Short mmCIF file of C-alpha atoms and ligand atoms in Angstrom, two decimals:
data_model
loop_
_atom_site.label_atom_id
_atom_site.label_comp_id
_atom_site.label_asym_id
_atom_site.label_seq_id
_atom_site.Cartn_x
_atom_site.Cartn_y
_atom_site.Cartn_z
CA MET A 1 0.00 0.00 0.00
CA SER A 2 1.39 3.41 -0.78
CA ARG A 3 0.11 6.89 -0.14
CA GLU A 4 0.76 9.88 -2.30
CA ASP A 5 2.84 11.58 0.37
CA GLN A 6 4.55 8.41 1.55
CA LEU A 7 8.31 8.78 1.41
CA ARG A 8 10.67 6.00 0.42
CA ILE A 9 14.01 6.15 2.19
CA ALA A 10 16.96 3.82 1.56
CA VAL A 11 19.74 3.69 4.16
CA PHE A 12 23.02 2.20 2.91
CA GLY A 13 25.59 1.44 5.63
CA ALA A 14 28.98 -0.24 5.31
CA HIS A 15 28.15 -2.34 8.37
CA PRO A 16 24.81 -3.11 10.01
CA ALA A 17 25.63 -1.04 13.09
CA ASP A 18 26.28 2.10 11.02
CA CYS A 19 22.63 2.27 9.96
CA VAL A 20 21.49 1.99 13.58
CA TRP A 21 24.11 4.18 15.22
CA ASN A 22 23.71 7.03 12.72
CA SER A 23 20.08 6.84 11.66
CA ALA A 24 17.94 4.64 13.94
CA GLY A 25 16.00 7.68 15.13
CA THR A 26 15.39 9.01 11.63
CA ILE A 27 14.24 5.55 10.56
CA ALA A 28 11.87 5.25 13.51
CA VAL A 29 10.42 8.73 12.98
CA HIS A 30 9.56 7.88 9.36
CA ALA A 31 8.35 4.36 10.06
CA ARG A 32 5.95 5.86 12.61
CA ASN A 33 4.74 8.16 9.85
CA LYS A 34 4.09 5.07 7.71
CA ASP A 35 6.86 5.99 5.29
CA ARG A 36 8.82 3.07 3.81
CA VAL A 37 12.37 2.65 5.01
CA LEU A 38 14.76 0.08 3.56
CA VAL A 39 17.94 -0.61 5.53
CA VAL A 40 20.78 -1.97 3.37
CA PRO A 41 24.01 -2.91 5.16
CA VAL A 42 26.30 -3.72 2.25
CA THR A 43 28.49 -6.04 4.35
CA TYR A 44 27.87 -8.09 7.47
CA GLY A 45 30.73 -6.31 9.21
CA ALA A 46 31.80 -9.79 10.15
CA ARG A 47 35.55 -9.16 10.13
CA HIS A 48 35.74 -5.67 11.54
CA CYS A 49 35.75 -5.15 15.27
CA ASN A 50 33.83 -8.31 15.97
CA PRO A 51 33.97 -10.11 19.31
CA PHE A 52 32.19 -13.15 17.80
CA LEU A 53 35.20 -13.76 15.59
CA ALA A 54 37.73 -13.98 18.40
CA PRO A 55 39.06 -17.53 18.76
CA THR A 56 38.13 -19.47 21.87
CA LYS A 57 40.48 -21.90 23.61
CA GLU A 58 37.99 -24.70 23.13
CA GLU A 59 36.89 -24.16 19.53
CA GLY A 60 39.61 -22.03 17.92
CA TYR A 61 38.44 -19.62 15.24
CA ARG A 62 34.72 -19.35 14.66
CA PRO A 63 33.64 -19.87 11.06
CA LEU A 64 32.76 -16.61 9.31
CA GLU A 65 29.38 -18.04 8.25
CA GLU A 66 28.42 -18.52 11.90
CA VAL A 67 29.38 -14.92 12.67
CA LYS A 68 27.31 -13.69 9.72
CA THR A 69 24.27 -15.65 10.89
CA ARG A 70 24.48 -14.03 14.30
CA LYS A 71 24.94 -10.55 12.87
CA LEU A 72 22.00 -11.02 10.50
CA ASP A 73 19.84 -12.03 13.43
CA GLU A 74 20.86 -8.87 15.32
CA ILE A 75 20.16 -6.40 12.54
CA ARG A 76 16.84 -8.15 11.81
CA LYS A 77 15.79 -7.56 15.40
CA ALA A 78 16.94 -3.93 15.30
CA CYS A 79 15.03 -3.25 12.06
CA LYS A 80 11.91 -4.81 13.53
CA ILE A 81 12.12 -2.47 16.52
CA LEU A 82 12.54 0.51 14.19
CA GLY A 83 9.86 -0.54 11.69
CA ALA A 84 12.18 -0.83 8.69
CA ASP A 85 12.62 -3.46 6.01
CA LEU A 86 16.04 -5.06 5.76
CA LEU A 87 18.09 -6.05 2.75
CA GLN A 88 21.43 -7.48 3.90
CA LEU A 89 24.10 -7.60 1.19
CA ASP A 90 27.21 -9.75 1.35
CA PHE A 91 30.11 -7.64 0.10
CA LYS A 92 33.29 -8.56 1.97
CA ASP A 93 33.96 -6.04 4.72
CA GLN A 94 37.55 -4.77 4.90
CA ILE A 95 38.10 -6.19 1.40
CA PHE A 96 35.42 -4.83 -0.92
CA VAL A 97 36.47 -1.90 -3.10
CA GLY A 98 33.24 -0.73 -4.73
CA ASN A 99 33.89 -2.48 -8.06
CA ASN A 100 31.57 -2.50 -11.09
CA GLU A 101 29.62 -5.49 -9.88
CA GLU A 102 29.07 -3.98 -6.45
CA ILE A 103 27.98 -0.62 -7.88
CA GLN A 104 25.64 -2.42 -10.30
CA LYS A 105 24.07 -4.32 -7.39
CA ILE A 106 23.39 -1.08 -5.50
CA THR A 107 22.09 0.52 -8.71
CA ASP A 108 19.59 -2.29 -9.15
CA ILE A 109 18.42 -1.93 -5.54
CA ILE A 110 17.85 1.79 -6.13
CA ARG A 111 15.98 1.10 -9.37
CA ASP A 112 13.84 -1.54 -7.64
CA PHE A 113 13.03 0.33 -4.44
CA ARG A 114 12.83 3.80 -6.06
CA PRO A 115 13.79 5.84 -3.01
CA ASP A 116 13.05 9.55 -2.76
CA ILE A 117 15.88 9.87 -0.27
CA VAL A 118 19.14 7.95 0.03
CA ILE A 119 21.18 8.07 3.24
CA THR A 120 24.78 6.83 3.35
CA HIS A 121 28.35 7.52 4.48
CA HIS A 122 30.23 10.57 3.35
CA PRO A 123 32.72 9.46 0.68
CA VAL A 124 35.60 10.96 2.68
CA ASP A 125 34.57 9.39 5.98
CA THR A 126 37.68 8.10 7.74
CA ALA A 127 38.98 7.29 4.31
CA PHE A 128 42.58 7.07 5.35
CA SER A 129 42.36 5.90 8.89
CA ASP A 130 40.40 3.39 10.84
CA GLN A 131 37.55 2.24 8.67
CA PRO A 132 37.89 2.40 4.90
CA ASP A 133 34.61 0.51 4.34
CA HIS A 134 32.71 3.68 5.20
CA ALA A 135 34.31 5.75 2.45
CA THR A 136 34.08 2.87 -0.03
CA THR A 137 30.36 2.53 0.66
CA GLY A 138 29.75 6.29 0.40
CA THR A 139 31.53 6.45 -2.94
CA ALA A 140 29.85 3.33 -4.35
CA VAL A 141 26.37 4.51 -3.32
CA MET A 142 26.91 8.02 -4.72
CA ARG A 143 28.00 6.48 -8.02
CA ALA A 144 25.01 4.12 -8.01
CA VAL A 145 22.64 7.05 -7.37
CA LYS A 146 23.96 8.69 -10.52
CA TYR A 147 24.13 5.44 -12.47
CA ALA A 148 20.52 4.55 -11.56
CA ASN A 149 19.36 7.40 -13.76
CA GLU A 150 21.70 6.93 -16.72
CA TRP A 151 20.68 5.57 -20.11
CA GLY A 152 23.87 3.57 -20.37
CA ALA A 153 23.42 1.70 -17.11
CA ASP A 154 23.79 -1.99 -17.58
CA SER A 155 20.35 -2.88 -16.26
CA THR A 156 17.01 -3.87 -17.66
CA LYS A 157 15.15 -2.12 -14.83
CA PRO A 158 13.66 1.31 -15.49
CA GLY A 159 15.82 4.26 -14.43
CA TRP A 160 15.24 6.19 -11.24
CA HIS A 161 16.19 9.66 -10.11
CA VAL A 162 16.93 9.96 -6.40
CA ASN A 163 15.73 13.34 -5.26
CA THR A 164 17.80 13.80 -2.13
CA VAL A 165 21.03 12.30 -0.80
CA LEU A 166 21.90 12.79 2.86
CA LEU A 167 25.37 11.84 4.05
CA TRP A 168 26.58 10.96 7.51
CA PRO A 169 29.23 13.55 8.28
CA ALA A 170 32.88 12.58 8.56
CA ARG A 171 33.61 13.72 12.08
CA HIS A 172 35.95 11.10 13.51
CA ASN A 173 38.99 13.23 14.13
CA THR A 174 39.45 11.88 17.63
CA ALA A 175 42.47 10.05 18.95
CA MET A 176 40.46 6.85 19.00
CA TYR A 177 39.99 6.99 15.25
CA ARG A 178 43.45 8.36 14.64
CA VAL A 179 43.47 11.01 11.94
CA THR A 180 41.11 11.64 9.09
CA PRO A 181 42.15 14.47 6.79
CA TYR A 182 38.64 15.70 6.06
CA ILE A 183 35.98 16.79 8.48
CA THR A 184 32.60 17.52 6.93
CA PRO A 185 30.33 19.55 9.18
CA ALA A 186 26.66 18.61 9.40
CA ASN A 187 24.15 21.08 8.04
CA TYR A 188 20.92 19.13 8.45
CA TYR A 189 19.42 17.61 11.58
CA VAL A 190 16.48 15.35 12.35
CA GLU A 191 15.08 15.59 15.84
CA ILE A 192 14.65 12.10 17.32
CA THR A 193 13.72 12.88 20.92
CA GLU A 194 10.35 11.12 20.66
CA VAL A 195 11.87 7.88 19.42
CA ILE A 196 15.02 7.80 21.52
CA ASP A 197 13.91 4.67 23.38
CA GLN A 198 13.50 2.82 20.10
CA LYS A 199 17.04 3.83 19.17
CA ARG A 200 18.33 2.62 22.54
CA GLN A 201 16.55 -0.73 22.11
CA ALA A 202 17.84 -1.13 18.56
CA LEU A 203 21.43 -0.41 19.63
CA ARG A 204 21.09 -3.03 22.34
CA CYS A 205 20.45 -5.71 19.69
CA LEU A 206 23.95 -5.23 18.32
CA GLU A 207 26.10 -7.52 20.41
CA GLY A 208 28.40 -8.32 17.50
CA SER A 209 29.23 -4.63 17.18
CA MET A 210 29.80 -4.32 20.91
CA LEU A 211 26.89 -1.94 21.41
CA ALA A 212 24.55 -4.33 23.20
CA THR A 213 25.27 -3.55 26.83
CA GLU A 214 23.22 -0.94 28.60
CA GLU A 215 26.38 1.10 29.23
CA ALA A 216 27.52 1.01 25.59
CA ALA A 217 24.12 1.98 24.20
CA ASP A 218 23.67 4.75 26.77
CA ALA A 219 27.18 6.05 26.16
CA ILE A 220 26.36 6.54 22.47
CA ILE A 221 23.00 8.12 23.19
CA ASN A 222 24.54 10.49 25.73
CA ALA A 223 27.52 11.44 23.59
CA MET A 224 25.28 12.10 20.58
CA SER A 225 22.90 14.11 22.73
CA ILE A 226 25.74 16.43 23.74
CA THR A 227 27.42 16.75 20.34
CA VAL A 228 24.61 16.37 17.79
CA GLY A 229 21.61 17.34 19.91
CA GLY A 230 23.63 20.25 21.25
CA ALA A 231 24.42 21.48 17.76
CA ALA A 232 20.78 21.16 16.71
CA GLY A 233 19.42 22.74 19.88
CA VAL A 234 17.19 19.79 20.80
CA PRO A 235 17.58 16.93 23.32
CA HIS A 236 18.30 14.24 20.71
CA ALA A 237 19.06 14.50 17.01
CA GLU A 238 20.78 12.80 14.12
CA GLU A 239 23.03 14.72 11.76
CA TYR A 240 23.55 14.79 8.03
CA VAL A 241 25.25 16.65 5.24
CA TYR A 242 22.63 17.83 2.77
CA THR A 243 24.26 17.44 -0.62
CA ALA A 244 22.35 19.79 -2.91
CA PRO A 245 23.15 23.50 -2.80
CA PHE A 246 20.30 25.97 -2.43
CA VAL A 247 19.59 28.22 -5.38
CA VAL A 248 17.35 31.24 -4.86
CA LYS A 249 16.39 34.20 -7.04
CA ARG A 250 16.62 36.54 -4.07
CA LEU A 251 17.23 36.25 -0.36
CA SER A 252 14.30 35.60 1.87
CA ARG A 253 13.66 35.43 5.58
CA ARG A 254 13.49 31.68 5.34
CA GLU A 255 14.74 29.51 2.51
CA SER A 256 12.61 26.80 1.00
CA GLY A 257 13.92 23.26 1.09
CA PRO A 258 14.80 21.41 4.25
CA HIS A 259 14.25 24.40 6.50
CA ARG A 260 10.60 24.11 5.60
CA ASN A 261 10.53 21.37 8.24
CA MET A 262 12.46 23.31 10.82
CA LEU A 263 11.64 22.95 14.46
CA LEU A 264 9.21 25.70 15.43
CA PRO A 265 9.85 27.97 18.39
CA GLN A 266 8.08 26.69 21.45
CA GLY A 267 4.34 27.24 21.48
CA TRP A 268 4.01 28.01 17.77
CA THR A 269 1.96 26.15 15.24
CA LEU A 270 3.20 25.96 11.67
CA GLU A 271 0.13 27.92 10.54
CA GLU A 272 0.89 30.76 12.93
CA TYR A 273 4.51 30.80 11.86
CA GLU A 274 3.74 30.75 8.15
CA ARG A 275 1.19 33.53 8.53
CA LEU A 276 3.86 35.83 9.96
CA PHE A 277 6.76 34.57 7.85
CA PRO A 278 5.28 33.39 4.56
CA LEU A 279 7.61 31.15 2.62
CA ASP A 280 7.57 33.25 -0.52
CA ARG A 281 8.81 36.59 0.83
ZN1 LIG B 1 31.00 0.84 10.22
#
């Protein structure tokens, strides 16, 4: 069933946890609004930072397939909590490079799902430091977004133009992540205060990404509340880089575009606000 105003949002993460960590709240907000959200982790994140993979004295190394089964189970549970559909891909984390075949696969997903909005990593995210999968995913998805609407694309599916791409900012310039040469400031925030418990519950599904304990999940929520919520001026938010520049014929009190959905000052209704500050002034 689809409504005229129903949005379709595709979230492409390098690893399952990226989709939850960065966008669980945004996903939950839109699922509540009966929009369709498709979560697409392009790898299982089975090799990177994974306690399941550590060898035990009794059994030695765990088989990768067993790790993947557990991680699939986790992200399934998280998506259920958030109200999203899941499409788990099987590119090889730490190894995949965003080759033709991988870009074609993502292109076909975009052509099939026909998202209005695509969310993914910034192509420069930690590109030269801790986690190259993020940058590889961001680049591959950006190329697939373009490719999905090209005549020459090697696909029998009809083309699709993605209206909006939102990127997770590259902000890991901390000692923990060593050095990334590019920091991309966020310029677009989604308030997620009302769904923060859903985000907490979803994070707690992710044992294989070491986010499942109460302390780990709360530490993320609290840190993001201070940094991201603080920047947005609300208790809890998620942050993005909006990729299209604004073009206006003349300056106005309030630009059209994403600011149309800005948080209103306390006690205001949108109607009251628009009466005083009409969009087209
Ligand atoms: Zn990741």
